[in-house]
Coordinates of C-alpha atoms in Angstrom, one line a residue:
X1 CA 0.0 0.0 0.0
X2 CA 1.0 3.4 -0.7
X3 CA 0.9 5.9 2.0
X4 CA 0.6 9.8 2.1
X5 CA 2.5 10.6 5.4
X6 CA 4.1 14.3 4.2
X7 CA 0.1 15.9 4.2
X8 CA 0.9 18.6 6.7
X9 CA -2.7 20.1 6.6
X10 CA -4.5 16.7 6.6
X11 CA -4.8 14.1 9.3
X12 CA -7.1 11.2 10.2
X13 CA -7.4 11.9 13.9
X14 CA -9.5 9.0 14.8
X15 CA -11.7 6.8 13.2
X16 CA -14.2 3.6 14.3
X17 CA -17.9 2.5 13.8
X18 CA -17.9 3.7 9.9
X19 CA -17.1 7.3 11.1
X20 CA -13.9 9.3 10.5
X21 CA -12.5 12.4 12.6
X22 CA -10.3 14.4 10.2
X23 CA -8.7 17.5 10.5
X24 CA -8.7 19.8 7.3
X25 CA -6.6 22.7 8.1
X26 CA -7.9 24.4 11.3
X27 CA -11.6 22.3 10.4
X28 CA -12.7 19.1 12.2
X29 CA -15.1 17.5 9.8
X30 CA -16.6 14.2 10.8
X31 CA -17.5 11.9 8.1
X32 CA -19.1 8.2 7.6
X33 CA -16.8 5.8 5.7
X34 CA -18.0 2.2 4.8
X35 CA -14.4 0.3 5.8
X36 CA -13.9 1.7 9.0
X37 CA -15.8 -1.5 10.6
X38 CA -13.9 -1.6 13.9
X39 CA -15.7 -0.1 17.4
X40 CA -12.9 1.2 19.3
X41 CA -11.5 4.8 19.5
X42 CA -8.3 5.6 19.9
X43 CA -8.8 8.8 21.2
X44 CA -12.4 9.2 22.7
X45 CA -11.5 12.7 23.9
X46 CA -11.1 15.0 21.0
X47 CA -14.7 13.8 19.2
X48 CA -16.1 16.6 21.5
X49 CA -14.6 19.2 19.4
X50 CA -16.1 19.1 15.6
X51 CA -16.8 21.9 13.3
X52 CA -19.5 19.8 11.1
X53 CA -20.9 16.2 10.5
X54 CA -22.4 14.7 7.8
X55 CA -24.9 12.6 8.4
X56 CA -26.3 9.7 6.1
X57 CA -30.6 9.8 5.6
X58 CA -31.9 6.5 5.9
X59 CA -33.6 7.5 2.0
X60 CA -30.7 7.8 0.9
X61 CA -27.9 10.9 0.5
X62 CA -27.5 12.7 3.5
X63 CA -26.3 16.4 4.7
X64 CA -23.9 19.0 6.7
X65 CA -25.0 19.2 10.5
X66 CA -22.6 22.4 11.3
X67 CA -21.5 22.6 15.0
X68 CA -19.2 25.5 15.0
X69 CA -21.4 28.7 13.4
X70 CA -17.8 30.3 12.4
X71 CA -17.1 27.2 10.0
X72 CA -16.4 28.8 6.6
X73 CA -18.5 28.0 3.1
X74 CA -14.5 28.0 1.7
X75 CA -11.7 27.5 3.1
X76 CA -8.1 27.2 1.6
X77 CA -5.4 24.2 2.4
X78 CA -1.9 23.2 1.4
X79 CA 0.1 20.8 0.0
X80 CA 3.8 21.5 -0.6
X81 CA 3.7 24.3 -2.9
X82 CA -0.2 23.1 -4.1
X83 CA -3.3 25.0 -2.5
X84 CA -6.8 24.0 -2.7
X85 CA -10.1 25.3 -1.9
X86 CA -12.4 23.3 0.3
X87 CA -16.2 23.1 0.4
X88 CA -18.8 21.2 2.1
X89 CA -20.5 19.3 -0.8
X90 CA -23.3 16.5 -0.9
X91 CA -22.7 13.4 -0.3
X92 CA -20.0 14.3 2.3
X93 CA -17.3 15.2 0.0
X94 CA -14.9 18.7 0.3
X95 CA -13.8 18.3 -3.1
X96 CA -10.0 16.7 -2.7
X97 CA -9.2 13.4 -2.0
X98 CA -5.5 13.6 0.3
X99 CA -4.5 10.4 -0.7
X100 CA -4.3 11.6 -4.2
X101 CA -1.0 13.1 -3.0
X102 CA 1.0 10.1 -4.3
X103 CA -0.2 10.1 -7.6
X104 CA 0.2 14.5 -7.4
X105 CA 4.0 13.6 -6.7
X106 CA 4.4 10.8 -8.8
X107 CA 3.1 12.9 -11.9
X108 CA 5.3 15.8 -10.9
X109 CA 8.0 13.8 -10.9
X110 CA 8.0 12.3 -14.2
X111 CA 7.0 15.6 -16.0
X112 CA 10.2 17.4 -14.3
X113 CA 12.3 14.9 -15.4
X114 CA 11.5 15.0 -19.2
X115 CA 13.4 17.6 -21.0
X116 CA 10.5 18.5 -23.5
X117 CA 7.0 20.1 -23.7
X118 CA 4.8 17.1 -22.1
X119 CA 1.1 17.5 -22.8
X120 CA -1.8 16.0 -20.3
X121 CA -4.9 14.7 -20.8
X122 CA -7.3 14.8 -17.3
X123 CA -10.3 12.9 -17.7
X124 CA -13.0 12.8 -15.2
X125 CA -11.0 15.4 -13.7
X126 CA -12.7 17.0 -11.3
X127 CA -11.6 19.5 -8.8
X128 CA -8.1 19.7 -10.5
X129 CA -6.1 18.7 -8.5
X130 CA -4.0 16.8 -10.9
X131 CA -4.2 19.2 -13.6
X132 CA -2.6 21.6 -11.1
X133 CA -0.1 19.5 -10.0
X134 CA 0.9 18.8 -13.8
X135 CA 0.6 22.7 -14.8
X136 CA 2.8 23.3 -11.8
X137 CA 5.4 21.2 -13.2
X138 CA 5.6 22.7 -16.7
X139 CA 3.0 20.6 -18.5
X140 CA 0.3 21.8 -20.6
X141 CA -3.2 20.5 -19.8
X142 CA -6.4 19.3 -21.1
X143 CA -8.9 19.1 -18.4
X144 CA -12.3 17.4 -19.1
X145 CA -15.5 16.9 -16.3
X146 CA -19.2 16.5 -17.1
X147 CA -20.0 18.7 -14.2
X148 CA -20.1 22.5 -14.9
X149 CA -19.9 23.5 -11.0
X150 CA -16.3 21.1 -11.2
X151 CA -14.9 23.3 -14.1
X152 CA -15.5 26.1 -12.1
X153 CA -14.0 24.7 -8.9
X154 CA -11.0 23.5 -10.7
X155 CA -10.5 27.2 -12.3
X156 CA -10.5 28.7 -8.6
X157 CA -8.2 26.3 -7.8
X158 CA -5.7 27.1 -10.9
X159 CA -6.7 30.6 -10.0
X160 CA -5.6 30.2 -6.3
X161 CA -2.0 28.5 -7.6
X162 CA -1.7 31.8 -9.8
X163 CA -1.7 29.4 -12.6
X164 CA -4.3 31.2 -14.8
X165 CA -1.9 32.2 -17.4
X166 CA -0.1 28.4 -18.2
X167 CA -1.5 26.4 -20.8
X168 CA -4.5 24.8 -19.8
X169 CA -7.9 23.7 -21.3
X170 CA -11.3 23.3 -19.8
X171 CA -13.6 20.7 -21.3
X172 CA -17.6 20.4 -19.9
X173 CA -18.4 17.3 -21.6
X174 CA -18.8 13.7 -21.4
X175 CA -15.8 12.2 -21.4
X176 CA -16.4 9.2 -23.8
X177 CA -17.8 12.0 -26.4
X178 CA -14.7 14.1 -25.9
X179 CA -11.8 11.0 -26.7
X180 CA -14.1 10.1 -29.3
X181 CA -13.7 14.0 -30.8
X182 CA -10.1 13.8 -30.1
X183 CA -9.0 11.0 -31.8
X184 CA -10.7 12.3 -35.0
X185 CA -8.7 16.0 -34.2
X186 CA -5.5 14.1 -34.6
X187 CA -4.5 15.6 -31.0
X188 CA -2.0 13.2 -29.0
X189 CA -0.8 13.2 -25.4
X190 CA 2.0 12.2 -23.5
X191 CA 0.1 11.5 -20.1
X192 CA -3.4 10.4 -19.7
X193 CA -4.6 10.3 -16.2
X194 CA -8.8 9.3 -15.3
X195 CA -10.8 9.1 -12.5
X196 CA -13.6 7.3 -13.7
X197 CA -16.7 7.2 -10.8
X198 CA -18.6 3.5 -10.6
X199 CA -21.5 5.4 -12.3
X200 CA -22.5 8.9 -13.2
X201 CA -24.2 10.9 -16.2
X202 CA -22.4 13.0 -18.5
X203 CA -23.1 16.8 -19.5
X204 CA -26.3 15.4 -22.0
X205 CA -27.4 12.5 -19.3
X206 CA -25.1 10.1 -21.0
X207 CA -24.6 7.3 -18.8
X208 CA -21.7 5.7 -17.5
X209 CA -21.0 2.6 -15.9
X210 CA -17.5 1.4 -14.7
X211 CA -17.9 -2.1 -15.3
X212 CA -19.1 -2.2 -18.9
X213 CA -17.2 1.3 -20.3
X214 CA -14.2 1.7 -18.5
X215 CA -12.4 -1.0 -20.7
X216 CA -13.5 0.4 -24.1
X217 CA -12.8 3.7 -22.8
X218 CA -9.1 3.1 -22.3
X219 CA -8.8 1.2 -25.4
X220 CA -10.0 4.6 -27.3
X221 CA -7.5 6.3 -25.2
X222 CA -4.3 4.4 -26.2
X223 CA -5.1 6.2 -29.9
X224 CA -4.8 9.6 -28.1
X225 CA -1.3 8.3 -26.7
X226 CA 1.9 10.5 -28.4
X227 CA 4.7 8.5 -30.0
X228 CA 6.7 8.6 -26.9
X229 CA 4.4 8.4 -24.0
X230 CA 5.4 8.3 -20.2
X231 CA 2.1 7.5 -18.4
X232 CA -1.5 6.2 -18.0
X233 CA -2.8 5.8 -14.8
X234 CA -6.5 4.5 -13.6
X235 CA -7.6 5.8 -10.5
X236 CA -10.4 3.4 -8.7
X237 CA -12.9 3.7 -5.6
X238 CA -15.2 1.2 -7.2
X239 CA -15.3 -1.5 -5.1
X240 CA -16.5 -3.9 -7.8
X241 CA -13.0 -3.7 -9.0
X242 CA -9.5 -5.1 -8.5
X243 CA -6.3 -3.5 -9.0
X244 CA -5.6 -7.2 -10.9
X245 CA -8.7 -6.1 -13.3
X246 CA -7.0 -2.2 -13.9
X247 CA -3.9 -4.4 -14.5
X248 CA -5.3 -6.1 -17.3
X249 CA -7.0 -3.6 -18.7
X250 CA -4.1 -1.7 -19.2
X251 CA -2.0 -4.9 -20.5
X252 CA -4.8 -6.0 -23.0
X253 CA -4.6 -2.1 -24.4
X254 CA -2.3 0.4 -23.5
X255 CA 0.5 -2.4 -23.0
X256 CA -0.5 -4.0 -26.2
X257 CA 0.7 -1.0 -28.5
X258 CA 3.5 0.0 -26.6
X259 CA 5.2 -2.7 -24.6
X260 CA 5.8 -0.5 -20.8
X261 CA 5.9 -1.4 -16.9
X262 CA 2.3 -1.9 -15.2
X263 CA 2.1 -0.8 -11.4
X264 CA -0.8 -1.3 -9.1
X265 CA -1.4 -1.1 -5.5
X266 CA -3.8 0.7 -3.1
X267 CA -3.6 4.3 -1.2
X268 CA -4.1 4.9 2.1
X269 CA -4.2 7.2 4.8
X270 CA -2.5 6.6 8.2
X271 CA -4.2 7.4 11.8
X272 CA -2.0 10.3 13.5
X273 CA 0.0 9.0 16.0
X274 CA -1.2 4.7 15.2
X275 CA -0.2 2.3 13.1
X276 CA -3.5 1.7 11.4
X277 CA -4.3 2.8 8.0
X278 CA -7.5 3.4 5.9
X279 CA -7.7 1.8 2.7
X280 CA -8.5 4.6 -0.1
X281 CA -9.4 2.9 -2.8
X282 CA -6.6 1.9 -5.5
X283 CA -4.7 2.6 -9.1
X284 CA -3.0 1.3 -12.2
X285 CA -0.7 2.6 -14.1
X286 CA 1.6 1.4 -17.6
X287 CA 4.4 3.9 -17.4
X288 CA 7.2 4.2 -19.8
X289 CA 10.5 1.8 -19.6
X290 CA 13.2 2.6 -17.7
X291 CA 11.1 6.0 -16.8
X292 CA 12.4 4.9 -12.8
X293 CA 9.1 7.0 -11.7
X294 CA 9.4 5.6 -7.8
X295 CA 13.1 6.2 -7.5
X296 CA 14.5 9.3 -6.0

C-alpha cells in the first residue's frame, strides 16, 4: 500500500464504527466511511470538538450538520507548494481526496524529469487537482468533467495556484464523447490520467457505468497516446474492482501497443499517532520503460 504521510494540513485523527474524525486545516469535519468496521476509539476525547458532520438519511444521500457557526462556506489548504479550496458538498465530500497526494507527486516527478513540452490529458478530472499538479510542473493541460460547478471549482483552484496564465484547457463534456472527438482531431498526449466514478451521467445524461465502459474507454484512449508516452494511470474507488482487473486492462490495451511497466497497489491514509491505516481505494498505471518513476 501506498501511504501519504508528508500531508501537513491533513490528518485522520480518529476513526471507528464507519465514522472518520479528520482535521482539514484548522476544520474538524466528521464523516461516515463504509471500511472503518472496527468499534474502538483511539482517542475518545477530541470527538467533542467538531466543526461539522455529515450525516447519512436512511432515504438515501444525506447532509452537513454544522457545529461550530464560524465554520467557513471556503476554506483554503496546502500541500507543498499546491493550494486547494475546500467546500462542504453532498454526499460528504470537500472536493480533494488527500490520498491523491501520491499520484500529485508521482506525476510531478516524471513531468520534471523530461526535457521536453509534455502535454496531459485529465479525464473525469474534477476539482483539478491533478491538472494543477501537472501545470505546476511545466505541462500543458487538457482538463475534461461533465459537471459545470467542477470546471469552475478547478478554475478557482488554478486561480488560487496563480496558474491562470499556463497552458490549460477546460472541457464540460462527457468524457467518452470528448476522446471520441479527439482522436478524430488528430490531438495526441503524453500523459493520460482518469478518474472514472462507478456510475454517473455526463453533460447530455449520457450514462456511465464502470464495469461495462471503463475497458472500451481506455482502449480509445491508447489512440490519443503520443509517439513517446510516459504514463496512464487508472484511478479506482469502485469496489467492484480489483487492482488485478486495472492491470489487465491496461496490459490487453495500453501495454499492447506500446510494450511498458504496469504498477498497481492501493492508497491509504494513516491514523496520527497509530499504526493503522485506511484503505482509499486503489490505481494502475503502464508507465514508460526505464522511466524509474518511484526512484528518488
Amino acid at each position: 500500500m501506498k501511504t501519504v504521510l508528508d500531508f501537513k494540513d491533513y490528518q485522520i485523527l480518529d476513526m471507528a464504527k464507519g465514522q472518520k474524525l479528520e482535521k482539514w486545516g484548522s476544520i474538524t469535519l466528521l464523516r461516515p466511511d463504509p471500511q472503518i468496521i472496527w468499534e474502538e476509539k483511539q482517542n475518545p476525547a477530541i470527538w467533542q470538538n467538531i466543526d461539522a458532520v455529515y450525516q447519512r438519511s436512511n432515504m438515501g444521500g444525506g447532509e452537513w450538520t454544522i457545529k461550530n457557526s464560524h465554520i467557513p462556506n471556503v476554506w483554503q489548504i496546502t500541500y507543498q507548494d499546491l493550494k486547494f479550496n475546500l467546500k462542504r458538498m453532498g454526499f460528504k465530500h470537500t472536493g480533494l481526496f488527500p490520498e491523491q497526494a501520491y499520484n500529485w507527486n508521482l506525476i510531478r516527478k516524471i513531468i520534471e524529469q523530461e526535457n521536453r513540452p509534455i502535454k496531459v490529458l485529465n479525464l473525469f478530472a474534477y476539482t483539478g487537482a491533478a491538472s494543477i499538479a501537472a501545470l505546476k510542473s511545466g505541462a500543458s493541460v487538457t482538463h475534461v468533467d461533465s459537471s459545470r460547478g467542477m470546471i469552475d471549482w478547478a478554475k478557482e483552484n488554478v486561480k488560487l495556484n496563480r496558474l491562470e496564465e499556463k497552458p490549460i484547457r477546460f472541457f464540460v463534456d462527457d468524457v467518452v464523447k470528448f476522446v471520441k472527438r479527439e482522436i478524430r482531431r488528430g490531438n495526441k498526449y503524453d500523459i493520460i490520467l482518469m478518474d472514472p466514478p462507478s456510475f454517473g451521467r455526463g453533460s447530455k445524461k449520457e450514462v456511465w457505468n464502470i464495469e461495462t465502459d471503463l475497458y472500451n474507454l481506455v482502449n480509445m484512449c491508447t489512440e490519443l497516446l503520443s509517439e513517446d508516452p510516459l504514463l496512464f494511470l487508472i484511478n479506482s474507488y469502485s469496489t467492484g474492482l480489483s487492482k488485478t482487473i486495472l492491470e489487465n486492462i491496461l496490459y490487453l490495451t495500453v501495454n499492447k501497443r506500446i510494450e511498458g511497466n504496469i504498477i498497481s497497489d492501493e492508497l491509504g491514509l494513516p491514523l496520527q499517532n497509530s499504526k493503522l491505516i485506511l484503505p482509499c481505494g486503489l490505481f494502475a498505471r503502464w508507465e514508460k520503460k526505464n522511466l524509474n518513476s518511484e526512484k528518488n
